[in-house]
Amino acid sequence: KAGVTQTPRYLIKTRGQQVTLSCSPISGHRSVSWYQQTPGQGLQFLFEYFSETQRNKGNFPGRFSGRQFSNSRSEMNVSTLELGDSALYLCASSLFGSGSYNEQFFGPGTRLTVL
Amino acid sequence: AQSVTQPDIHITVSEGASLELRCNYSYGATPYLFWYVQSPGQGLQLLLKYFSGDTLVQGIKGFEAEFKRSQSSFNLRKPSVHWSDAAEYFCAVGGDSGYALNFGKGTSLLVTP
């Protein structure tokens, strides 16, 4: 079974631009979560989607948004990029919805550099 | 609110020596606890998890962890470290926000010959 895939693996953007990152979960997984990893703040939860609905959201500004498609693939978008948005963005997928707590499987991440 | 503290930012051990990485959590109810490992340029790989039951859990790659409620700890151990274990290790707790994990800052493990 293929793992979580993220595209692209590396991105370089300039301040003010916007960016879209993509995540394909493990086949059959319906939940996709996004995390931002930086040396200073560590791993921080961005948001989680289940069956095309955002269920949870972390403490990030509205410039960070996401969506999930009917095939469970997810995208996240960052508008008006700032230097501080430079980070590794990790996507994680898991099986079920509420009522059980399932293991999250992480993708390799997208390394975003904002110049 | 839940939180995780990993007191050691860096740890250096000799190959073949034993290893213990510390993790302390703050959470009102019984937490869901995880240890993940991240190699350079890679995503996170789950080593082991604790949801309930036996407080000593076995994971992959010869790792184990012990849940101690009285100490709010979930320390990771390995009896004999291999050079390939050099990586960043993250402890995480879940529970408040469904599937959102709250991670510690990580411990960087260096293995010397």
Short mmCIF file of C-alpha atoms in Angstrom, two decimals:
data_model
loop_
_atom_site.label_atom_id
_atom_site.label_comp_id
_atom_site.label_asym_id
_atom_site.label_seq_id
_atom_site.Cartn_x
_atom_site.Cartn_y
_atom_site.Cartn_z
CA LYS A 1 0.00 0.00 0.00
CA ALA A 2 1.44 3.36 -1.01
CA GLY A 3 2.21 5.82 1.75
CA VAL A 4 1.25 9.45 2.08
CA THR A 5 2.56 11.49 -0.81
CA GLN A 6 3.14 15.21 -0.88
CA THR A 7 3.86 17.43 -3.83
CA PRO A 8 5.94 19.30 -4.52
CA ARG A 9 8.79 18.29 -2.23
CA TYR A 10 10.50 21.66 -2.47
CA LEU A 11 9.23 25.15 -3.23
CA ILE A 12 10.83 28.55 -3.37
CA LYS A 13 8.58 31.59 -3.34
CA THR A 14 8.93 35.30 -2.69
CA ARG A 15 7.13 37.39 -0.12
CA GLY A 16 3.59 38.31 -1.07
CA GLN A 17 3.06 35.34 -3.34
CA GLN A 18 0.70 32.51 -2.63
CA VAL A 19 1.37 28.79 -2.66
CA THR A 20 -0.63 25.57 -2.84
CA LEU A 21 0.63 22.30 -1.42
CA SER A 22 -0.91 18.93 -2.16
CA CYS A 23 -1.29 15.76 -0.12
CA SER A 24 -2.56 12.35 -1.17
CA PRO A 25 -3.43 10.16 1.81
CA ILE A 26 -3.09 6.42 2.10
CA SER A 27 -5.81 4.68 0.16
CA GLY A 28 -8.91 4.31 2.33
CA HIS A 29 -7.90 7.01 4.81
CA ARG A 30 -10.48 9.74 5.19
CA SER A 31 -8.74 12.08 7.60
CA VAL A 32 -5.94 14.41 6.56
CA SER A 33 -4.09 16.70 8.95
CA TRP A 34 -1.52 19.37 8.21
CA TYR A 35 1.37 20.44 10.40
CA GLN A 36 3.99 23.16 10.11
CA GLN A 37 7.50 22.39 11.32
CA THR A 38 10.05 25.13 12.01
CA PRO A 39 13.26 25.11 14.07
CA GLY A 40 11.88 27.73 16.44
CA GLN A 41 8.30 26.60 16.98
CA GLY A 42 8.65 22.90 16.31
CA LEU A 43 5.66 20.98 15.01
CA GLN A 44 2.41 22.88 15.07
CA PHE A 45 -1.02 21.68 14.03
CA LEU A 46 -2.62 23.64 11.20
CA PHE A 47 -5.92 21.91 10.47
CA GLU A 48 -7.60 18.56 9.94
CA TYR A 49 -10.10 17.51 7.32
CA PHE A 50 -12.43 14.56 7.33
CA SER A 51 -14.83 13.75 4.50
CA GLU A 52 -14.28 17.16 2.92
CA THR A 53 -15.06 19.04 6.15
CA GLN A 54 -12.62 20.92 8.33
CA ARG A 55 -13.00 19.42 11.79
CA ASN A 56 -10.18 21.07 13.71
CA LYS A 57 -8.09 24.15 13.24
CA GLY A 58 -4.91 25.28 14.93
CA ASN A 59 -3.89 28.77 15.89
CA PHE A 60 -2.80 30.13 12.52
CA PRO A 61 -3.90 33.26 10.66
CA GLY A 62 -6.53 33.17 7.97
CA ARG A 63 -3.82 33.26 5.30
CA PHE A 64 -3.55 29.54 5.87
CA SER A 65 -6.43 27.58 4.40
CA GLY A 66 -7.13 24.14 3.13
CA ARG A 67 -9.63 21.87 1.54
CA GLN A 68 -10.27 18.22 0.95
CA PHE A 69 -11.67 16.59 -2.12
CA SER A 70 -14.09 13.69 -2.45
CA ASN A 71 -11.17 11.30 -3.04
CA SER A 72 -9.67 12.46 0.30
CA ARG A 73 -6.79 14.27 -1.36
CA SER A 74 -6.11 17.55 0.37
CA GLU A 75 -4.56 20.86 -0.50
CA MET A 76 -3.40 23.67 1.69
CA ASN A 77 -2.95 27.22 0.55
CA VAL A 78 -0.93 30.03 2.02
CA SER A 79 -1.64 33.50 0.69
CA THR A 80 0.49 36.63 0.98
CA LEU A 81 3.56 34.70 1.98
CA GLU A 82 5.80 36.02 4.75
CA LEU A 83 9.39 35.12 5.51
CA GLY A 84 8.21 33.35 8.66
CA ASP A 85 6.18 30.91 6.58
CA SER A 86 9.38 29.17 5.55
CA ALA A 87 8.97 25.70 7.00
CA LEU A 88 8.51 22.03 6.38
CA TYR A 89 4.82 21.34 5.88
CA LEU A 90 3.80 17.84 6.83
CA CYS A 91 0.63 16.05 5.92
CA ALA A 92 -0.69 13.08 7.89
CA SER A 93 -3.52 10.70 7.11
CA SER A 94 -5.53 8.38 9.30
CA LEU A 95 -8.47 6.04 8.91
CA PHE A 96 -11.54 6.97 10.81
CA GLY A 97 -13.63 9.76 12.09
CA SER A 98 -14.77 10.53 15.61
CA GLY A 99 -15.19 7.76 18.14
CA SER A 100 -11.75 6.28 17.79
CA TYR A 101 -8.23 7.60 17.88
CA ASN A 102 -6.16 6.26 15.06
CA GLU A 103 -2.53 6.35 14.17
CA GLN A 104 -1.49 9.14 11.85
CA PHE A 105 0.82 8.33 8.97
CA PHE A 106 3.03 11.18 7.84
CA GLY A 107 4.24 12.11 4.40
CA PRO A 108 7.80 13.29 3.64
CA GLY A 109 6.75 16.93 3.73
CA THR A 110 7.05 19.94 1.45
CA ARG A 111 9.95 22.25 2.18
CA LEU A 112 8.81 25.83 1.53
CA THR A 113 11.35 28.61 1.38
CA VAL A 114 10.13 32.21 1.25
CA LEU A 115 12.64 34.78 0.00
CA ALA B 1 -4.82 22.20 27.60
CA GLN B 2 -2.45 19.45 26.73
CA SER B 3 1.30 19.98 26.39
CA VAL B 4 4.47 17.95 26.02
CA THR B 5 7.96 18.66 27.34
CA GLN B 6 11.09 16.97 26.13
CA PRO B 7 13.75 18.25 28.53
CA ASP B 8 16.76 17.15 26.48
CA ILE B 9 17.39 19.03 23.24
CA HIS B 10 20.45 16.97 22.33
CA ILE B 11 21.68 13.60 23.54
CA THR B 12 24.87 11.81 22.55
CA VAL B 13 25.36 8.12 23.19
CA SER B 14 27.93 5.60 22.12
CA GLU B 15 26.91 2.85 19.77
CA GLY B 16 25.86 -0.18 21.79
CA ALA B 17 24.99 1.86 24.86
CA SER B 18 21.50 2.11 26.28
CA LEU B 19 19.25 5.06 25.58
CA GLU B 20 16.48 6.83 27.44
CA LEU B 21 14.70 9.87 26.04
CA ARG B 22 12.48 11.76 28.41
CA CYS B 23 8.98 12.99 27.81
CA ASN B 24 6.62 14.69 30.25
CA TYR B 25 3.06 15.55 29.38
CA SER B 26 0.33 17.68 30.82
CA TYR B 27 -3.21 16.48 30.31
CA GLY B 28 -6.21 16.11 32.57
CA ALA B 29 -7.56 12.80 31.38
CA THR B 30 -5.82 9.65 30.18
CA PRO B 31 -3.74 10.81 27.27
CA TYR B 32 -2.99 9.22 23.98
CA LEU B 33 0.83 9.19 23.79
CA PHE B 34 3.13 8.66 20.85
CA TRP B 35 6.79 8.61 19.97
CA TYR B 36 7.82 9.50 16.44
CA VAL B 37 11.23 9.52 14.79
CA GLN B 38 12.33 11.82 11.98
CA SER B 39 15.44 11.26 9.92
CA PRO B 40 16.96 14.21 8.04
CA GLY B 41 14.78 15.29 5.14
CA GLN B 42 12.10 12.79 6.00
CA GLY B 43 8.64 12.80 7.48
CA LEU B 44 7.71 11.31 10.82
CA GLN B 45 7.60 7.60 11.49
CA LEU B 46 5.63 6.20 14.40
CA LEU B 47 7.77 4.19 16.82
CA LEU B 48 5.09 3.30 19.33
CA LYS B 49 1.88 4.48 20.95
CA TYR B 50 0.01 4.22 24.22
CA PHE B 51 -3.76 4.41 24.43
CA SER B 52 -4.59 2.27 27.48
CA GLY B 53 -3.78 -1.04 29.16
CA ASP B 54 -0.27 -2.28 29.74
CA THR B 55 1.92 0.65 30.66
CA LEU B 56 5.01 -0.81 28.98
CA VAL B 57 4.62 -0.66 25.24
CA GLN B 58 6.85 -2.19 22.62
CA GLY B 59 7.52 -0.49 19.33
CA ILE B 60 9.45 -0.94 16.17
CA LYS B 61 13.24 -0.99 15.84
CA GLY B 62 13.67 -2.37 19.37
CA PHE B 63 12.23 0.66 21.15
CA GLU B 64 9.95 0.57 24.16
CA ALA B 65 8.29 3.18 26.34
CA GLU B 66 6.75 3.18 29.77
CA PHE B 67 3.72 5.22 30.74
CA LYS B 68 3.90 6.45 34.33
CA ARG B 69 0.77 8.33 35.31
CA SER B 70 2.15 9.36 38.72
CA GLN B 71 5.08 11.10 37.03
CA SER B 72 3.19 12.24 33.91
CA SER B 73 5.96 10.68 31.88
CA PHE B 74 6.30 8.52 28.80
CA ASN B 75 10.03 7.88 28.41
CA LEU B 76 11.44 6.09 25.40
CA ARG B 77 14.12 3.44 25.87
CA LYS B 78 16.35 1.20 23.82
CA PRO B 79 18.82 -1.25 25.37
CA SER B 80 21.47 -0.99 22.67
CA VAL B 81 21.69 1.90 20.24
CA HIS B 82 22.75 1.48 16.62
CA TRP B 83 24.35 4.18 14.49
CA SER B 84 21.22 4.19 12.32
CA ASP B 85 19.18 5.39 15.32
CA ALA B 86 20.68 8.87 14.98
CA ALA B 87 17.68 11.09 14.26
CA GLU B 88 15.23 13.52 15.83
CA TYR B 89 12.73 12.01 18.25
CA PHE B 90 9.39 13.56 19.04
CA CYS B 91 6.97 12.77 21.81
CA ALA B 92 3.35 13.70 21.16
CA VAL B 93 0.08 13.72 23.05
CA GLY B 94 -3.43 13.71 21.68
CA GLY B 95 -6.91 13.86 23.07
CA ASP B 96 -8.27 17.38 23.29
CA SER B 97 -8.76 18.14 19.63
CA GLY B 98 -9.57 14.81 18.12
CA TYR B 99 -6.85 14.06 15.67
CA ALA B 100 -4.57 17.03 16.38
CA LEU B 101 -1.34 15.97 17.96
CA ASN B 102 0.57 18.21 20.33
CA PHE B 103 4.29 17.61 19.85
CA GLY B 104 7.26 18.22 22.07
CA LYS B 105 10.19 20.23 20.69
CA GLY B 106 12.11 17.07 19.95
CA THR B 107 15.37 15.47 21.08
CA SER B 108 18.22 15.16 18.63
CA LEU B 109 20.12 11.92 19.07
CA LEU B 110 23.76 11.61 18.03
CA VAL B 111 25.39 8.19 18.06
CA THR B 112 29.16 8.03 18.31
CA PRO B 113 31.33 5.06 17.28
#
